mmCIF file with all atom_site columns, C-alpha atoms in Angstrom:
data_model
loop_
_atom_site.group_PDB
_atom_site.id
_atom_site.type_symbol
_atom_site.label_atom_id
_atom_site.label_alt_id
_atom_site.label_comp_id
_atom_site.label_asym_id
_atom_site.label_entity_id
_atom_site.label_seq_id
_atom_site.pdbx_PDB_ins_code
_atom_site.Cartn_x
_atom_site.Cartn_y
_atom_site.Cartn_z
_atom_site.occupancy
_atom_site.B_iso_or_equiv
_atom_site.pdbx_formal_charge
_atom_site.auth_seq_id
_atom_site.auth_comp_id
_atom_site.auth_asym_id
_atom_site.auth_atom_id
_atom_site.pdbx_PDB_model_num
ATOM 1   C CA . UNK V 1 1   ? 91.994  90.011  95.891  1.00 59.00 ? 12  UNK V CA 1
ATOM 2   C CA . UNK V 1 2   ? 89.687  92.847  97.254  1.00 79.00 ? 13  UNK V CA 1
ATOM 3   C CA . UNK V 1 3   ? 89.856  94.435  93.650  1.00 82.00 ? 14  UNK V CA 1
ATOM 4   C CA . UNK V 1 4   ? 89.049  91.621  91.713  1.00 81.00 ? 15  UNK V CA 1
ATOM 5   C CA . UNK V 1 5   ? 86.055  91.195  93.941  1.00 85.00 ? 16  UNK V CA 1
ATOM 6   C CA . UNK V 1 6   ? 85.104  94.837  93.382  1.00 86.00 ? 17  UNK V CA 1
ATOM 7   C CA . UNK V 1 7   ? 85.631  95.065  89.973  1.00 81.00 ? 18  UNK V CA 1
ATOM 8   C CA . UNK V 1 8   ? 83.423  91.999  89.509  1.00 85.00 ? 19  UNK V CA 1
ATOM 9   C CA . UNK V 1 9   ? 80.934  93.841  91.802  1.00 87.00 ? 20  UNK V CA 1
ATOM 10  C CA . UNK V 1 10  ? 80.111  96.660  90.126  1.00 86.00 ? 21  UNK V CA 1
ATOM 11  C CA . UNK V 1 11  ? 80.175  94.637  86.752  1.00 85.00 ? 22  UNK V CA 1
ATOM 12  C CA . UNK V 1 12  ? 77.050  92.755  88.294  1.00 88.00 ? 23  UNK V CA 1
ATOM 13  C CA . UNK V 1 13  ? 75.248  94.877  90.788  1.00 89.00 ? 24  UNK V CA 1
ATOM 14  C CA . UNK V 1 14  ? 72.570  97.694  89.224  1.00 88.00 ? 25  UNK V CA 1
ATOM 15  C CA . UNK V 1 15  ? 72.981  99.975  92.025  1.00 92.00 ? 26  UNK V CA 1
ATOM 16  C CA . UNK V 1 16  ? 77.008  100.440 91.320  1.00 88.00 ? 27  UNK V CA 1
ATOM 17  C CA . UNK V 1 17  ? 78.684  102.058 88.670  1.00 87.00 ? 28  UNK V CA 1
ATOM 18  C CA . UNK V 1 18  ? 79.899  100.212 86.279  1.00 82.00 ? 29  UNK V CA 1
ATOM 19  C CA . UNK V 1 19  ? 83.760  100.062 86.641  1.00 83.00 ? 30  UNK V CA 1
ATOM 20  C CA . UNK V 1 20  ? 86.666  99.935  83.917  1.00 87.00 ? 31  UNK V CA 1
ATOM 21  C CA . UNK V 1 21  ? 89.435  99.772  86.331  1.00 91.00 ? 32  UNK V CA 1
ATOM 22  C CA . UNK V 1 22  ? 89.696  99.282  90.260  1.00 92.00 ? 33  UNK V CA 1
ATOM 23  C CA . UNK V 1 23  ? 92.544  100.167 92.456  1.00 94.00 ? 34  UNK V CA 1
ATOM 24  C CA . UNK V 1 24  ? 93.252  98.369  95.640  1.00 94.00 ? 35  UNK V CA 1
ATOM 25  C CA . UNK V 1 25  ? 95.823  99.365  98.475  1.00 95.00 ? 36  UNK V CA 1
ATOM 26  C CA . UNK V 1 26  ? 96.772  97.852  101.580 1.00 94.00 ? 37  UNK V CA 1
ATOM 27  C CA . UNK V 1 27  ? 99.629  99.382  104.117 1.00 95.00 ? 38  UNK V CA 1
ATOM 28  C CA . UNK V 1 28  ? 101.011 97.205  106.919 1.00 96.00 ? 39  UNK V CA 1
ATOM 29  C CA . UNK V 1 29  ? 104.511 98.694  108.793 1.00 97.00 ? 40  UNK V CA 1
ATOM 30  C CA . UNK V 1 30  ? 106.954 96.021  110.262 1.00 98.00 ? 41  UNK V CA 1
ATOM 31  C CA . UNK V 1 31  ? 109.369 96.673  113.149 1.00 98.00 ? 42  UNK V CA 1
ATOM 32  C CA . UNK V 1 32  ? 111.798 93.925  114.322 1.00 96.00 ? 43  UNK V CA 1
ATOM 33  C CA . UNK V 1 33  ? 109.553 91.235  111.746 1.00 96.00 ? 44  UNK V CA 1
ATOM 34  C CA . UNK V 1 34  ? 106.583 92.307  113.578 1.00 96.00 ? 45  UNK V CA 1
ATOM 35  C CA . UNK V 1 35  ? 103.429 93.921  111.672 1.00 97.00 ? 46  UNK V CA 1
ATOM 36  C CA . UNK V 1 36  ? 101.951 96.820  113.541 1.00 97.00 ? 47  UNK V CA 1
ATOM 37  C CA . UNK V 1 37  ? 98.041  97.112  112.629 1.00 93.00 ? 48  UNK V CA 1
ATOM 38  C CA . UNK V 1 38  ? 96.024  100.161 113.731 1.00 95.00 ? 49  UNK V CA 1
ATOM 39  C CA . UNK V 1 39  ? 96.199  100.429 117.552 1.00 97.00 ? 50  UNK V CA 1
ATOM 40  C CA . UNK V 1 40  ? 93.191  98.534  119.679 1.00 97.00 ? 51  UNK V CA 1
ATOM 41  C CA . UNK V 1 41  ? 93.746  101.755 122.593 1.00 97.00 ? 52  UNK V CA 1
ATOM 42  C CA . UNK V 1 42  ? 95.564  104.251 123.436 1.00 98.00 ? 53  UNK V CA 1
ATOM 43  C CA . UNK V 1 43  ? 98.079  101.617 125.545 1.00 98.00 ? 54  UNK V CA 1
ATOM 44  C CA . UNK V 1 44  ? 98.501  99.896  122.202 1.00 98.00 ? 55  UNK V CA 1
ATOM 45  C CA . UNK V 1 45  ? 99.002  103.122 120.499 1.00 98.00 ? 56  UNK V CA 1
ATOM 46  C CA . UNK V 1 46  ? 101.770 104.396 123.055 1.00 98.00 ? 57  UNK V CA 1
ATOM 47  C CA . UNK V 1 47  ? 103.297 100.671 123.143 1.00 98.00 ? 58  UNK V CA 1
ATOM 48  C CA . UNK V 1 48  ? 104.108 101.261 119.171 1.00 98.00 ? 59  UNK V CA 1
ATOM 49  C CA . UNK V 1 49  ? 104.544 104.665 119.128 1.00 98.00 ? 60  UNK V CA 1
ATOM 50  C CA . UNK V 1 50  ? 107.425 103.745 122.116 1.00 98.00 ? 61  UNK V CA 1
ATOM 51  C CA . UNK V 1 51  ? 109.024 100.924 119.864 1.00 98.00 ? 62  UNK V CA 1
ATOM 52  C CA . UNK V 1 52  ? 109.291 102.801 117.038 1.00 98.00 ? 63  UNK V CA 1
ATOM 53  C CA . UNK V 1 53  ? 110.776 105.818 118.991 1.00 98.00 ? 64  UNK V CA 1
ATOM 54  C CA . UNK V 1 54  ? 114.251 106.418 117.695 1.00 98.00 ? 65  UNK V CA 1
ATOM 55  C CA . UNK V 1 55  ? 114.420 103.363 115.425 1.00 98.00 ? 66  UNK V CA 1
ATOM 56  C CA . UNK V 1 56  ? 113.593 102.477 111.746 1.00 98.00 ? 67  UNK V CA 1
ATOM 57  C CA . UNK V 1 57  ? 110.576 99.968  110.437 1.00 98.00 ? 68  UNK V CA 1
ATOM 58  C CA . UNK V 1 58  ? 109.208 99.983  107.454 1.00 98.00 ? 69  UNK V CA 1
ATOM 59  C CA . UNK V 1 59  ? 106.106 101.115 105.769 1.00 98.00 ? 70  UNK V CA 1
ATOM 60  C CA . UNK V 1 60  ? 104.871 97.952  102.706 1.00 97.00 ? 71  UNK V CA 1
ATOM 61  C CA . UNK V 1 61  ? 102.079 98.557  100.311 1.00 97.00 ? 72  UNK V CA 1
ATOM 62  C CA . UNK V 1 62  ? 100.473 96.155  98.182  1.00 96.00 ? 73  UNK V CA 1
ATOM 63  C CA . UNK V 1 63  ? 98.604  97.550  95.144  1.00 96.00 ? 74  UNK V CA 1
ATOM 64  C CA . UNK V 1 64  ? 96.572  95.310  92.720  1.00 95.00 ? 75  UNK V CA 1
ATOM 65  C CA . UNK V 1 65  ? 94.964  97.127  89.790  1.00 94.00 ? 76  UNK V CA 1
ATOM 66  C CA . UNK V 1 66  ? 91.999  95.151  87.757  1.00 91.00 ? 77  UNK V CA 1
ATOM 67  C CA . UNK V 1 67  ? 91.168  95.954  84.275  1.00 90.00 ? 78  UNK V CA 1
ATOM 68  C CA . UNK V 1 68  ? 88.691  93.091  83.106  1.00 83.00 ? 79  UNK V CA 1
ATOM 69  C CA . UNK V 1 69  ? 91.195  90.363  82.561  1.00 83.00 ? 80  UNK V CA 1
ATOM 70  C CA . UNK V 1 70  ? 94.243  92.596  83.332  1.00 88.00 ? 81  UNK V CA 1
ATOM 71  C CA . UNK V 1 71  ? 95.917  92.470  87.113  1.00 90.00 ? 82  UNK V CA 1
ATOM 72  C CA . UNK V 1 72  ? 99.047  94.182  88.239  1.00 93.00 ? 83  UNK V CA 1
ATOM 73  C CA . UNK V 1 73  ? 100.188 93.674  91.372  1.00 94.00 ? 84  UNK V CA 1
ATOM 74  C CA . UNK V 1 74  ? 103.004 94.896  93.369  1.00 96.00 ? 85  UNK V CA 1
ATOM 75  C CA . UNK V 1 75  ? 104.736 95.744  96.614  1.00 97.00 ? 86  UNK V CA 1
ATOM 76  C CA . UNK V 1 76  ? 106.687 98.842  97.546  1.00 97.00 ? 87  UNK V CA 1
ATOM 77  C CA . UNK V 1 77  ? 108.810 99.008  100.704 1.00 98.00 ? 88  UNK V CA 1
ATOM 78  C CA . UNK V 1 78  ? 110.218 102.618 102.209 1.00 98.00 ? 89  UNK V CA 1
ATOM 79  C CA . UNK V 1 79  ? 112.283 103.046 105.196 1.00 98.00 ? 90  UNK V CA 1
ATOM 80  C CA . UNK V 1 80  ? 111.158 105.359 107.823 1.00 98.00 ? 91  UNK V CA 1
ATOM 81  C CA . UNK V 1 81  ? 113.361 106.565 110.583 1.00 98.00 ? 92  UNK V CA 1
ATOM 82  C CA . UNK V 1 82  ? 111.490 108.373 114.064 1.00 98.00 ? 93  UNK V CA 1
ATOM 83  C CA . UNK V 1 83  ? 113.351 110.737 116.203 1.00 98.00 ? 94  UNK V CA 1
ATOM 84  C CA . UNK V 1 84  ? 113.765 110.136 119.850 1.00 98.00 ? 95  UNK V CA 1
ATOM 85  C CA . UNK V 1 85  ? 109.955 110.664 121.168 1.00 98.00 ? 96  UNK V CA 1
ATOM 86  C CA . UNK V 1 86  ? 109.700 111.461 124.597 1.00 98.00 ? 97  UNK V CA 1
ATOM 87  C CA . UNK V 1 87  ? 106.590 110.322 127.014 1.00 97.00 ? 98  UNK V CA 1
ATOM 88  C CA . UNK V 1 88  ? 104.810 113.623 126.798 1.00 97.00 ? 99  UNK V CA 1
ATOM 89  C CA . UNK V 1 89  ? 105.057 113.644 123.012 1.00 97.00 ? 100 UNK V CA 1
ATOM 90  C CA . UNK V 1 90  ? 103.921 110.221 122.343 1.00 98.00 ? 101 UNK V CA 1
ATOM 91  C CA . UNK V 1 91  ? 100.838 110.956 124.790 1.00 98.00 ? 102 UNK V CA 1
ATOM 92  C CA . UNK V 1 92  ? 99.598  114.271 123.678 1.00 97.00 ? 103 UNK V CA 1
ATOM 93  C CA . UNK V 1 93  ? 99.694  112.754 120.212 1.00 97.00 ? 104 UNK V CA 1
ATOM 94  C CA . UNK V 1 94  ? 97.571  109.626 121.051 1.00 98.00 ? 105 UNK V CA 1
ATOM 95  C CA . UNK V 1 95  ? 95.144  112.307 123.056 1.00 97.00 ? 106 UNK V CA 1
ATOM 96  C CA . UNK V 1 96  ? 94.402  114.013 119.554 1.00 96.00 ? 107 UNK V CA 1
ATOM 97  C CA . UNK V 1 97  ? 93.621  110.579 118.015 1.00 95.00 ? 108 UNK V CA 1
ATOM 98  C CA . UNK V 1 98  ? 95.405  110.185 114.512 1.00 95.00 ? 109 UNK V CA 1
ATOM 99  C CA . UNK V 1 99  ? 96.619  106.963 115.820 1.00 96.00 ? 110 UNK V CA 1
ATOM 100 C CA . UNK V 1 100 ? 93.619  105.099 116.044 1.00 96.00 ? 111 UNK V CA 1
ATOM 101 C CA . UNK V 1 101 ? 92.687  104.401 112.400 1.00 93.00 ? 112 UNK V CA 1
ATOM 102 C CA . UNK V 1 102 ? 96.641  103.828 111.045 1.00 95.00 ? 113 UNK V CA 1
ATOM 103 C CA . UNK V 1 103 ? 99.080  101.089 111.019 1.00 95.00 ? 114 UNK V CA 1
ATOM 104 C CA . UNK V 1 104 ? 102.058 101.449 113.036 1.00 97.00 ? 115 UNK V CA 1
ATOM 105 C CA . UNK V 1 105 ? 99.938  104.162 115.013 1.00 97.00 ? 116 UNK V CA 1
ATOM 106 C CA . UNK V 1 106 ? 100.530 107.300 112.980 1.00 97.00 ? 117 UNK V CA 1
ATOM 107 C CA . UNK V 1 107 ? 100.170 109.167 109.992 1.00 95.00 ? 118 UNK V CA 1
ATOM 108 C CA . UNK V 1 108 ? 103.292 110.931 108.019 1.00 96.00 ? 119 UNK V CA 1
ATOM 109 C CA . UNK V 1 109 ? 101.240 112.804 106.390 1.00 95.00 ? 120 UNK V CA 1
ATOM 110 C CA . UNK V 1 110 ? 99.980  114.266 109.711 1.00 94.00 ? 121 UNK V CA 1
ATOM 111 C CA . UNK V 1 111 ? 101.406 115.645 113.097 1.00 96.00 ? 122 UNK V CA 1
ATOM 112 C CA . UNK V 1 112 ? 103.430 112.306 113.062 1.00 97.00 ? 123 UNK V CA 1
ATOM 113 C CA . UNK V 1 113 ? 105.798 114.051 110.217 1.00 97.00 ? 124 UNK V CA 1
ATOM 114 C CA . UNK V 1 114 ? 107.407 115.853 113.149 1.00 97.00 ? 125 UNK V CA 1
ATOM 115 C CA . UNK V 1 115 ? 108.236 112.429 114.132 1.00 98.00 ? 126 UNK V CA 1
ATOM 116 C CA . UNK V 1 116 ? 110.435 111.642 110.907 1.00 98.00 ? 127 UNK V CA 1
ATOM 117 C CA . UNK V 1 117 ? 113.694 111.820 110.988 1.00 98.00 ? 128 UNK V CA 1
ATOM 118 C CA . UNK V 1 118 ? 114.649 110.073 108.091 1.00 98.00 ? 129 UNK V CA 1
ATOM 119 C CA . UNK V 1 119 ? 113.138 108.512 105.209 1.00 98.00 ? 130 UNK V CA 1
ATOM 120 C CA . UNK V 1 120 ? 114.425 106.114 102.328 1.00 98.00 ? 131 UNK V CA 1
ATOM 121 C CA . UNK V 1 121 ? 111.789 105.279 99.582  1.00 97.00 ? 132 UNK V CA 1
ATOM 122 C CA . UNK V 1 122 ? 108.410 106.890 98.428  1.00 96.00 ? 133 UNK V CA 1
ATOM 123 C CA . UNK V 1 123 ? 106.845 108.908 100.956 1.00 97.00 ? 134 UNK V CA 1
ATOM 124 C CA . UNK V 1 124 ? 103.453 108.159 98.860  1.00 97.00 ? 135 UNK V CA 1
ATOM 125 C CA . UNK V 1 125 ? 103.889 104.328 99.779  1.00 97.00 ? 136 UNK V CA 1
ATOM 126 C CA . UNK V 1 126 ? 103.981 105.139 103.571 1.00 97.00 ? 137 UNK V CA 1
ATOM 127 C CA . UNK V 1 127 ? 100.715 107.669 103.265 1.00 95.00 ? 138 UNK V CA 1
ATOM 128 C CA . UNK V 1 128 ? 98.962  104.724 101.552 1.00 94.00 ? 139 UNK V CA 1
ATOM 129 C CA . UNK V 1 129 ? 99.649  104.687 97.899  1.00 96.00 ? 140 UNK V CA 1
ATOM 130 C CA . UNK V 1 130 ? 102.712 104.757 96.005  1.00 97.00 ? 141 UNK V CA 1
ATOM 131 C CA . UNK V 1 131 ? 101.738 107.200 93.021  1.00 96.00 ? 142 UNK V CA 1
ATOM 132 C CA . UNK V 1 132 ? 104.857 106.676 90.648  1.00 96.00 ? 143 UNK V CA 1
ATOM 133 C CA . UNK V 1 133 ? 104.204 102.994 90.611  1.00 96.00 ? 144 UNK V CA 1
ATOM 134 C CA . UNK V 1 134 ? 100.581 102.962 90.430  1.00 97.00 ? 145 UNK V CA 1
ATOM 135 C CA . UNK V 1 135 ? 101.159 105.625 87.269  1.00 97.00 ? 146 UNK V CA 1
ATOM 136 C CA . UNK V 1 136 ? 103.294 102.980 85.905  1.00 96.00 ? 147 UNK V CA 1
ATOM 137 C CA . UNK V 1 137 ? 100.939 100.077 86.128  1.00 95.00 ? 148 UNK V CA 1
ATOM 138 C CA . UNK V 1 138 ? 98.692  102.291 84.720  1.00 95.00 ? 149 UNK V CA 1
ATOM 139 C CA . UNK V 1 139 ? 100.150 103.062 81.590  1.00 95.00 ? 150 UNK V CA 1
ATOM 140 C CA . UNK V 1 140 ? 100.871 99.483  81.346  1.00 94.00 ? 151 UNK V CA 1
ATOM 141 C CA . UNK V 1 141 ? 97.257  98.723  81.438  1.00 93.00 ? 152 UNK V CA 1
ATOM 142 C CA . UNK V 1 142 ? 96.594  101.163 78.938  1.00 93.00 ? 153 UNK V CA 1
ATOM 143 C CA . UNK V 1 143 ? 99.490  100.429 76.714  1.00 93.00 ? 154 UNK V CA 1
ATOM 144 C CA . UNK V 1 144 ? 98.185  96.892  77.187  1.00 90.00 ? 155 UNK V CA 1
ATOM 145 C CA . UNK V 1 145 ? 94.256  97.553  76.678  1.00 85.00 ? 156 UNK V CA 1
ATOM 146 C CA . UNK V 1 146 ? 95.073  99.519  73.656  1.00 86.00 ? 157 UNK V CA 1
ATOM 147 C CA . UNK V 1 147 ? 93.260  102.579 75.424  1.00 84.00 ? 158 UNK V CA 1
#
């Protein structure tokens, strides 16, 4: 509901702009039915990075797009396969820090990508927003709003 809240926000507050439409995305990644959220450390980092080593999760955003009265929401799920990472990999990796600020412990759209050995879905929905269906939800709004 962090849209809605925003959206009401910046209808109310002086010092924001005023906003027609707000876009919210959130991106967890699942292994074995667990969630992996942004590493606490570097052990935490290298734990994930380990698990996911050679094995596929999955990457799950939720979108919710506010137009006044207007919500869409929705959920798109991709299938990401890592190659066999090694010790030294995983650590020189975690010693240039893209983990620390990512769910699962990496970025695809970083050095991680060398990590990918597979993928099934939207590669936009495992960077952190899946542009086809956002496009779609937004023509709906407009279609909708009579924009």
């Amino acid at each position: 509901m962090k849209a809605k809240e925003v959206w009401e926000r910046c209808q109310t507050d002086a010092s924001l702009p005023r906003a027609d439409v707000v876009i919210a995305a959130d991106t967890i990644v699942v292994y074995d039915n667990q969630v992996l959220e942004k590493p606490a450390d570097a052990a935490d980092a290298k734990r994930m990075l380990s698990m996911l080593s050679g094995k596929t999760h999955e990457a799950l955003t939720g979108v919710h797009v506010v137009a006044q009265d207007v919500h869409y929401k929705f959920v798109t799920r991709t299938k990401i396969t890592f190659a066999d990472l090694d010790d030294t990999t995983i650590d020189e990796y975690i010693r240039q820090g893209e983990p620390f600020d990512k769910s699962g412990s990496y970025g695809i759209q970083g050095a991680a990508a060398l990590f990918i050995s597979g993928i099934e879905g939207d590669y936009w929905n495992v960077v952190g927003l899946p542009q086809q269906p956002l496009y779609q939800a937004l023509v709906s709004l407009v279609n909708e709003k009579q924009w």
